[in-house]
XYZ file of C-alpha atoms in Angstrom:
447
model
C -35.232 25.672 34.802
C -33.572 28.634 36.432
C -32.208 31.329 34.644
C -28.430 30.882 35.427
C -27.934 27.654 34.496
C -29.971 28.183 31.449
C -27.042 30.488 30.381
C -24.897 27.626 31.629
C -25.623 25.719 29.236
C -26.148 28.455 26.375
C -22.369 29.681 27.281
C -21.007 25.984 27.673
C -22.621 25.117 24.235
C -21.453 27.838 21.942
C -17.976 27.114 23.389
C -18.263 23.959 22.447
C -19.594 25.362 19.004
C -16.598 27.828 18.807
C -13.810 24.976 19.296
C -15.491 22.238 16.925
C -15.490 25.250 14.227
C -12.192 26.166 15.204
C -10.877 22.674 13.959
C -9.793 22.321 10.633
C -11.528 20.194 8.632
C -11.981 18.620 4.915
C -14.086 20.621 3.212
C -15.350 18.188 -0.031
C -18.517 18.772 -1.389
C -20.292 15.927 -4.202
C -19.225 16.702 -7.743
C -15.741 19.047 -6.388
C -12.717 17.998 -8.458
C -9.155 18.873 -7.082
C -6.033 18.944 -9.382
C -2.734 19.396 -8.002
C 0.524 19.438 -9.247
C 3.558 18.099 -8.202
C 7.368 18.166 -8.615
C 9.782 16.070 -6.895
C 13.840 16.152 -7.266
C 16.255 13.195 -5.453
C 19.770 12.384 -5.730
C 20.558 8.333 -5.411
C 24.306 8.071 -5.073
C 25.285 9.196 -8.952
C 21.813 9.453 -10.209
C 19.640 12.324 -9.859
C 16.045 11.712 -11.091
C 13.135 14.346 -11.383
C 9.130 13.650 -11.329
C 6.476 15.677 -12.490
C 2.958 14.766 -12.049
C -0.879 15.463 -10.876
C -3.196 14.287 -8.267
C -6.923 14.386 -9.479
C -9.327 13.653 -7.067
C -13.533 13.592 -7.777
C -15.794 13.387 -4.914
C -18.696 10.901 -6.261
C -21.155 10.815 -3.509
C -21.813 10.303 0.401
C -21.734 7.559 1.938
C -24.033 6.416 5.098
C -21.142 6.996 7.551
C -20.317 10.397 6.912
C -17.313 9.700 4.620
C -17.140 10.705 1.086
C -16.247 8.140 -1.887
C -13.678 9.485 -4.109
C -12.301 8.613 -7.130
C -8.309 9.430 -7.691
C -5.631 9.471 -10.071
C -1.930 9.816 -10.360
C -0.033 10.952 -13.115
C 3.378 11.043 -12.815
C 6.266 11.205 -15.911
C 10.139 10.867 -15.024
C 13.687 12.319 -15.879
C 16.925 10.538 -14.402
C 20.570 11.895 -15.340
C 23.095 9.235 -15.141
C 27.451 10.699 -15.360
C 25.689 13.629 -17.641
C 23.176 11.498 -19.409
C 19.498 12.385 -19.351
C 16.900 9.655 -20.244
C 12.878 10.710 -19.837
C 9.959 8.367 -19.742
C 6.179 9.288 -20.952
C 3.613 9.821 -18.073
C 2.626 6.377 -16.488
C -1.271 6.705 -14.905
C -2.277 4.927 -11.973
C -5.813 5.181 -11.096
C -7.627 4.940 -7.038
C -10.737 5.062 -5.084
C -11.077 5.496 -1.017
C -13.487 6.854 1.232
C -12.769 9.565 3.674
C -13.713 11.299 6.297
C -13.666 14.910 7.440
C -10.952 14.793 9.530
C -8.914 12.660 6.782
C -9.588 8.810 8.121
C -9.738 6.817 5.041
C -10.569 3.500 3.939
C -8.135 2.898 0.799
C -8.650 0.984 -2.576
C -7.063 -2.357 -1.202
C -4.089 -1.769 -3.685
C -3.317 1.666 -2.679
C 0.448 1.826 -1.241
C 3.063 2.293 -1.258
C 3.306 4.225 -4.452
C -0.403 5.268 -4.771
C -1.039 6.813 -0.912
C -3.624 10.088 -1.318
C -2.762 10.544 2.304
C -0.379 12.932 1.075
C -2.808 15.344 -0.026
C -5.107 14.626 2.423
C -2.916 14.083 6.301
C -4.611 13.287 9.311
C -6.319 16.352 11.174
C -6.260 17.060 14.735
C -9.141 15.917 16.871
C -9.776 18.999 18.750
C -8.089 22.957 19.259
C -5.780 21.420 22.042
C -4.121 18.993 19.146
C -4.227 21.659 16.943
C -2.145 24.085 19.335
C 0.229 21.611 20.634
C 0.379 18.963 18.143
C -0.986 15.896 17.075
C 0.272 12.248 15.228
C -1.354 10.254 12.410
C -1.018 6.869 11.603
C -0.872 5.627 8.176
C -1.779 1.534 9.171
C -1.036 -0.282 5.526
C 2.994 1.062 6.537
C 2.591 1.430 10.483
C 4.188 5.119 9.463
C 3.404 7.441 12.397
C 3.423 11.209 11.542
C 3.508 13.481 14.314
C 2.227 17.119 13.288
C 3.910 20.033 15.061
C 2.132 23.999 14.436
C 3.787 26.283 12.727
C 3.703 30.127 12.519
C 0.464 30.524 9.959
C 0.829 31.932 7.393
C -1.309 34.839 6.174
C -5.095 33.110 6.446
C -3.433 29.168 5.884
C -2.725 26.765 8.938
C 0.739 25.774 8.507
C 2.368 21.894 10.393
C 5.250 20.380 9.440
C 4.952 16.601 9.611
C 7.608 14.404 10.725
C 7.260 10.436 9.642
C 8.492 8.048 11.818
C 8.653 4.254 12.332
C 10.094 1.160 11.622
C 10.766 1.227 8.097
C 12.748 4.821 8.457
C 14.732 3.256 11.783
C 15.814 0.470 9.306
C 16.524 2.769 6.271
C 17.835 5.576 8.572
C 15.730 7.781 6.844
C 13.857 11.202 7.127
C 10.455 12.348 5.481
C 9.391 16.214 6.556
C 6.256 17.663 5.158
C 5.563 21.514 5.600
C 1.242 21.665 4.913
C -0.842 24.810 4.379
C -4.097 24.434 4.464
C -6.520 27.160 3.957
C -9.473 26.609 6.802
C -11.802 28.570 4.094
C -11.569 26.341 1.567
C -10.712 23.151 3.735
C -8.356 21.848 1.418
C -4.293 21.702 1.623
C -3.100 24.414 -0.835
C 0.451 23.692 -1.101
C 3.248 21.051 0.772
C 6.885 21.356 0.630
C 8.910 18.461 1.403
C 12.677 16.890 2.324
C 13.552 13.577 2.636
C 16.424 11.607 3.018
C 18.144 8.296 3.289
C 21.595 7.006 4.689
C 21.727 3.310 4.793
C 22.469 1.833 1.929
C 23.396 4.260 -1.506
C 22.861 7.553 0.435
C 19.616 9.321 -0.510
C 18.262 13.361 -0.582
C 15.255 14.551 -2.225
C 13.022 17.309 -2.008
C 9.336 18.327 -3.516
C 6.657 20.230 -3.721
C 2.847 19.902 -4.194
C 0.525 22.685 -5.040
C -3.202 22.935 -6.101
C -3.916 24.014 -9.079
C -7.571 23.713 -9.498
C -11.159 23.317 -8.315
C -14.071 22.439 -10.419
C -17.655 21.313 -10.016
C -19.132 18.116 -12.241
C -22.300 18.794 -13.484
C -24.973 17.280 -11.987
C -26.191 14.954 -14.073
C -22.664 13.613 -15.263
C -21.874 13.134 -11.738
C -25.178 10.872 -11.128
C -23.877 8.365 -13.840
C -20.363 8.389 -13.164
C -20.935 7.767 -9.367
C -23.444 4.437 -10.772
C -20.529 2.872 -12.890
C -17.987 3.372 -10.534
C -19.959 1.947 -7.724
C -20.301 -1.126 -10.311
C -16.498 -0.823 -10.768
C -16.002 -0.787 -7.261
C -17.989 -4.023 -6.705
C -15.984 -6.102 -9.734
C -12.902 -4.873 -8.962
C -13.106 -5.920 -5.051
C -14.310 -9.560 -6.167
C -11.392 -10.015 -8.218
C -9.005 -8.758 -6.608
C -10.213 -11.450 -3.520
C -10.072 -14.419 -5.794
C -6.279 -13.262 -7.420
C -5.285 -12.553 -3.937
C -6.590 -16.445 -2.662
C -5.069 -17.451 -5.810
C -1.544 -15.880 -5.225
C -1.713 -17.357 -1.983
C -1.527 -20.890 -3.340
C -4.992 -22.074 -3.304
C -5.734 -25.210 -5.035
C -7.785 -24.089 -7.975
C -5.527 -21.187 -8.406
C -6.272 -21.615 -12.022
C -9.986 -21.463 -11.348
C -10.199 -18.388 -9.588
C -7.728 -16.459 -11.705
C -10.530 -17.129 -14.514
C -13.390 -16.105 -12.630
C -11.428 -12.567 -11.362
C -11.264 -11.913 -15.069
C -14.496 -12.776 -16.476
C -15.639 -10.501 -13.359
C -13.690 -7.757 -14.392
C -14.451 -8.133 -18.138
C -17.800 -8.538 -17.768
C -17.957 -5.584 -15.776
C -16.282 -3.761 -18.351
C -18.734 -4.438 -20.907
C -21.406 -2.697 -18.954
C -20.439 0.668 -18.246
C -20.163 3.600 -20.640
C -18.063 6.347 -19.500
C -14.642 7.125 -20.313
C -13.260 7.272 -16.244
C -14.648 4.399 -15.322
C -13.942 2.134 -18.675
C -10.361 3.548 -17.495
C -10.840 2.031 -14.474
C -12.037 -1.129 -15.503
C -9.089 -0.990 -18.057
C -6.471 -0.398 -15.812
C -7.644 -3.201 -13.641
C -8.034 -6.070 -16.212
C -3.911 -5.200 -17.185
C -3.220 -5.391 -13.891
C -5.271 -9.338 -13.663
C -3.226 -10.276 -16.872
C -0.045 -9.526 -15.189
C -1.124 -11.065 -11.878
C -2.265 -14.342 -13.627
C 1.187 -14.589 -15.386
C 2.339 -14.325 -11.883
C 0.342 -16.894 -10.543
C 1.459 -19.516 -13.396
C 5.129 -18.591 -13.046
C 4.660 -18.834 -8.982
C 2.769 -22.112 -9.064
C 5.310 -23.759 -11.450
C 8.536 -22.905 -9.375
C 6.547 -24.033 -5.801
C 4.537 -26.727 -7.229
C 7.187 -29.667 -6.299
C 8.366 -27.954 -2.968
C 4.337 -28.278 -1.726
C 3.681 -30.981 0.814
C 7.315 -31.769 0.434
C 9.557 -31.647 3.897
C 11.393 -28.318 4.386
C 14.988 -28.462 4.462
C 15.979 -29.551 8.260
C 17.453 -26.965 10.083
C 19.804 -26.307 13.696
C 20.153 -22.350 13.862
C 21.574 -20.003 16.144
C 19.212 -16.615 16.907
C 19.974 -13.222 17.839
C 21.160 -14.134 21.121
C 22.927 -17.417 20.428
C 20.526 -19.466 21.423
C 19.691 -23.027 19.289
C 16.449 -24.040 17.072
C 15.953 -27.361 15.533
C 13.324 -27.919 12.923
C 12.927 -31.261 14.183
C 11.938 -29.774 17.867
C 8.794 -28.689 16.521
C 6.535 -31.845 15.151
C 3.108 -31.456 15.784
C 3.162 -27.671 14.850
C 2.721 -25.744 12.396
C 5.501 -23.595 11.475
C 5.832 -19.785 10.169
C 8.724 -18.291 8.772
C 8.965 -15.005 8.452
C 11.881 -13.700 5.951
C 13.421 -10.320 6.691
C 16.258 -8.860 5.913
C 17.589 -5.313 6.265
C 17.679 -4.370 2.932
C 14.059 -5.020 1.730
C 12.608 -1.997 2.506
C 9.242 -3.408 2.405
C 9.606 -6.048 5.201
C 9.019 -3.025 7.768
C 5.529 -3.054 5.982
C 4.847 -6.468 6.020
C 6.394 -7.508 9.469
C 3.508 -5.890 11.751
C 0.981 -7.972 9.662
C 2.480 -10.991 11.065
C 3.213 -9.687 14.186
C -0.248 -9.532 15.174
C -1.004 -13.492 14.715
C 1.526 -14.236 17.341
C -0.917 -13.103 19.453
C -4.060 -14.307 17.974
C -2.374 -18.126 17.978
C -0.159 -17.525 21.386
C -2.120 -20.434 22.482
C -2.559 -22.673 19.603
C 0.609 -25.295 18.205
C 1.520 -22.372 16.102
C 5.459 -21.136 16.255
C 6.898 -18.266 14.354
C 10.441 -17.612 13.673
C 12.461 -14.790 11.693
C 15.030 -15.742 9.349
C 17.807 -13.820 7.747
C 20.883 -14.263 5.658
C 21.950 -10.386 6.800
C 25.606 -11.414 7.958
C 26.280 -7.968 10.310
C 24.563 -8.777 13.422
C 24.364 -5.133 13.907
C 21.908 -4.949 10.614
C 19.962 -7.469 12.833
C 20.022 -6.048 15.929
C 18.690 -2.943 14.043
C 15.597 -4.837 12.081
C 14.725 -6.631 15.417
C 14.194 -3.591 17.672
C 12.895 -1.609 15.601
C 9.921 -3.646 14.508
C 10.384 -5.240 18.297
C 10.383 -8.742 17.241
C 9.741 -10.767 19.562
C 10.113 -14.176 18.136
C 13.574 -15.972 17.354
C 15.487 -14.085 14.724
C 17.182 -17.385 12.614
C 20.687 -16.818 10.677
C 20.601 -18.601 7.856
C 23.469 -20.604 6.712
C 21.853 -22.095 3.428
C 20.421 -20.394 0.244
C 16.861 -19.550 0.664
C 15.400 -21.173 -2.245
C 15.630 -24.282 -0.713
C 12.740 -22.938 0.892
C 11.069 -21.584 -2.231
C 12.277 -18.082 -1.518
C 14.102 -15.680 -4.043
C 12.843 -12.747 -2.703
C 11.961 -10.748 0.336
C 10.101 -10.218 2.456
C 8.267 -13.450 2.600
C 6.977 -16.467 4.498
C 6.857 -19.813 4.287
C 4.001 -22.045 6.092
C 5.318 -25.193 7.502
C 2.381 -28.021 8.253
C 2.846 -30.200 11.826
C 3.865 -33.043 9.954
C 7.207 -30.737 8.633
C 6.218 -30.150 4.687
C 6.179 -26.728 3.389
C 2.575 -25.839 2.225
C 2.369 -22.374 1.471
C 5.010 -20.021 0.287
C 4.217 -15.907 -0.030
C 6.996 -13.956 -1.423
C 7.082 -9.749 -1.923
C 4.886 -7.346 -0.436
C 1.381 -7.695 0.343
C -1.687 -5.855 2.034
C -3.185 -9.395 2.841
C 0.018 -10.789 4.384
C -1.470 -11.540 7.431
C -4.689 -12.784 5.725
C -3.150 -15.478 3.833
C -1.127 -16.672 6.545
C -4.528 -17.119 8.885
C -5.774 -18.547 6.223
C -2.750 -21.351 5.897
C -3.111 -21.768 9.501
C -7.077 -22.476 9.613
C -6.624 -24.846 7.340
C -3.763 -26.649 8.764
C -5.871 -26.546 12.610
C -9.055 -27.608 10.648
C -7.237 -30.192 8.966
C -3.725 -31.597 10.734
C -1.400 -32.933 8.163
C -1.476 -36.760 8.402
């Protein structure tokens, strides 16, 4: 090889070098714990409520893929003021795990969001030096948030962006969220994030907060090894249950059933682990079964006698005027998809269902949007700015005739025109349990 393009490729290779280093990156070695503090002030209307709380996060191993597994908790304690009146509430834990990599990609404990999202400590990082100079977006995909990351002036040895959220949910809500990060490219960790937000549909909304770490520590060795065993045993019951609640909340059959297997899972997995963070965990997750089983009984009582009934026959005018019969569609099977302006977590939910339009655009599978929002402005608003595409429904009856007292939700309707599955509230497995309905119903056509 000649000499010159020998120190080609030397030159061209320690650029290269110099720009990946030159990228700011996580910096979380196994055993690191991070504490930070936080403090949070907002204004609702004639309330004003403050938070205080703490972010703990404790790097357990590494995984194949480059990621890192890490454990997380949130503490957070409350005090809201009400015409001069102060009330304050004790600090409420909620406990985490996700896996992440360098750059800040995670894979999240499938409960995480939307008040448990570590992605606030740890935002999206720029691919490369050009993203870092010019800017660079993130997407947050459990809320379809998109925040777009401009530089700021740096401050002393710390990176400085300011983050700007955007997306459906704050069109609807007309509503702001501005982080200012520092992040110190030594230590690869944020140090510190100062944030606005604010909110003017509905009771008009400001808030502001701050976030600051507080501490680093190292977990000996040989704890470490043990706690990073149990919580990969944790991580393993937890999943399983939280699988068979899910299939149970959905309306499966032996709802019953698999409610009692979640918790013998979880229990039994309780009974063999010996630390206090993970019996925490396991803890944490059994109070959260108990209160999803209640659920389940209460859920399967009030829909019980509208399954396999017919839903309520309907003629309704869409966005644009246009007519929809119930009757029209025989032989198919039927989504509704509730929405209404004022649920702020239909902008979370909507996407889910938005993408099996197009996995069943050619299968006898409809999907409609229905409302009882009576400004069609409020509609016009929900509709473009989740870009719904199919026929947004105005109700003129109450919705529990369809099993609904809450939203967001959806109702499965079979070909033969009986309602067989209801989901109410917000869910991660939305569009899960509605494939689900619809597998079965194309497996098995109502008769």
């Amino acid at each position: 090889m000649k000499r010159e393009v020998l120190v080609s490729i030397i030159l061209l290779a320690m650029t290269a070098s110099t720009k990946a280093a030159d990228v700011p990156r996580y910096h979380l070695p196994v055993g690191s714990q991070l504490t930070y503090s936080w403090h949070i002030e907002n204004v609702i209307g004639e309330r004003s409520s403050s938070f205080d709380g703490r972010w703990e996060f404790t790097v357990l191993k590494d995984n194949p893929d480059g990621s890192k597994h890490v454990a997380a908790l949130k503490g957070q304690s409350q005090t809201f003021t009400v015409n001069g009146q102060s009330q304050s509430s004790t600090e409420s834990i909620t406990r985490g795990y996700f896996d992440m990599q360098p750059d800040g990609k995670m894979k999240m404990n499938p409960t995480i969001l939307p008040a448990f999202n570590p992605q606030i400590m740890f935002p999206q990082l720029p691919a490369n030096t050009d993203g870092l100079s010019k800017g660079w977006s993130g997407l947050f995909e459990r809320s379809n948030v998109i925040t777009k990351f401009t530089p700021q002036p740096d401050d002393a040895a710390q990176l400085v962006w300011l983050g700007d959220e955007t997306g459906a949910y704050h069109t609807i809500n007309q509503r702001t969220d501005k982080w200012t990060y520092h992040f110190d490219p030594a230590k690869g960790l944020v140090t510190q994030i100062d944030a606005e937000n604010g909110q003017t549909f509905g009771a008009e909304q400001k808030g502001s907060a701050q976030f600051v770490l507080e501490r680093e520590e190292q977990i000996p060795e040989e704890d470490l090894k043990k706690w990073a065993e149990e919580h990969n045993a944790y991580v393993k019951a937890f999943e399983k249950a939280d699988d068979l609640i899910r299939k149970a909340l959905a309306g499966a059959n032996d709802a019953d059933e698999l409610v009692q297997q979640a918790q013998q899972t979880l229990n039994e997995g309780a009974g063999n682990v010996s630390l206090d963070p993970v019996k925490a965990d396991f803890t944490d997750s059994i109070t959260r079964a108990e209160g999803l089983a209640r659920l389940v009984t209460v859920t399967k009582q009030k829909l019980e006698p509208l399954k396999g009934q017919p839903a309520k026959d309907w003629a309704l005018p869409d966005q644009a005027g246009q007519m929809h019969k119930l009757a029209d569609q025989q032989g198919k099977i039927i989504v509704l998809d509730f929405i209404k302006r004022s649920a702020n977590q239909a902008a979370l939910t909507v996407h889910q269902v938005q993408k099996l339009t197009e996995k069943y655009k050619d299968k006898p599978v409809v999907f409609f949007g229905m409302t009882d929002d009576g400004d069609d402005a409020d509609i016009k608003v929900v509709v473009d700015a989740l870009a719904i595409k199919w026929p947004m429904l105005k109700l003129d009856s109450p919705t529990s005739e369809y099993g609904v007292n809450t939203f967001p939700a959806s109702v499965v309707i079979d070909q033969k025109g009986n309602i067989r599955t209801v989901l109410q509230g917000y869910s991660k497995s939305r569009g899960q349990d509605i494939a689900d309905a619809i597998e079965e119903l194309l497996k098995t056509p109502a008769q």
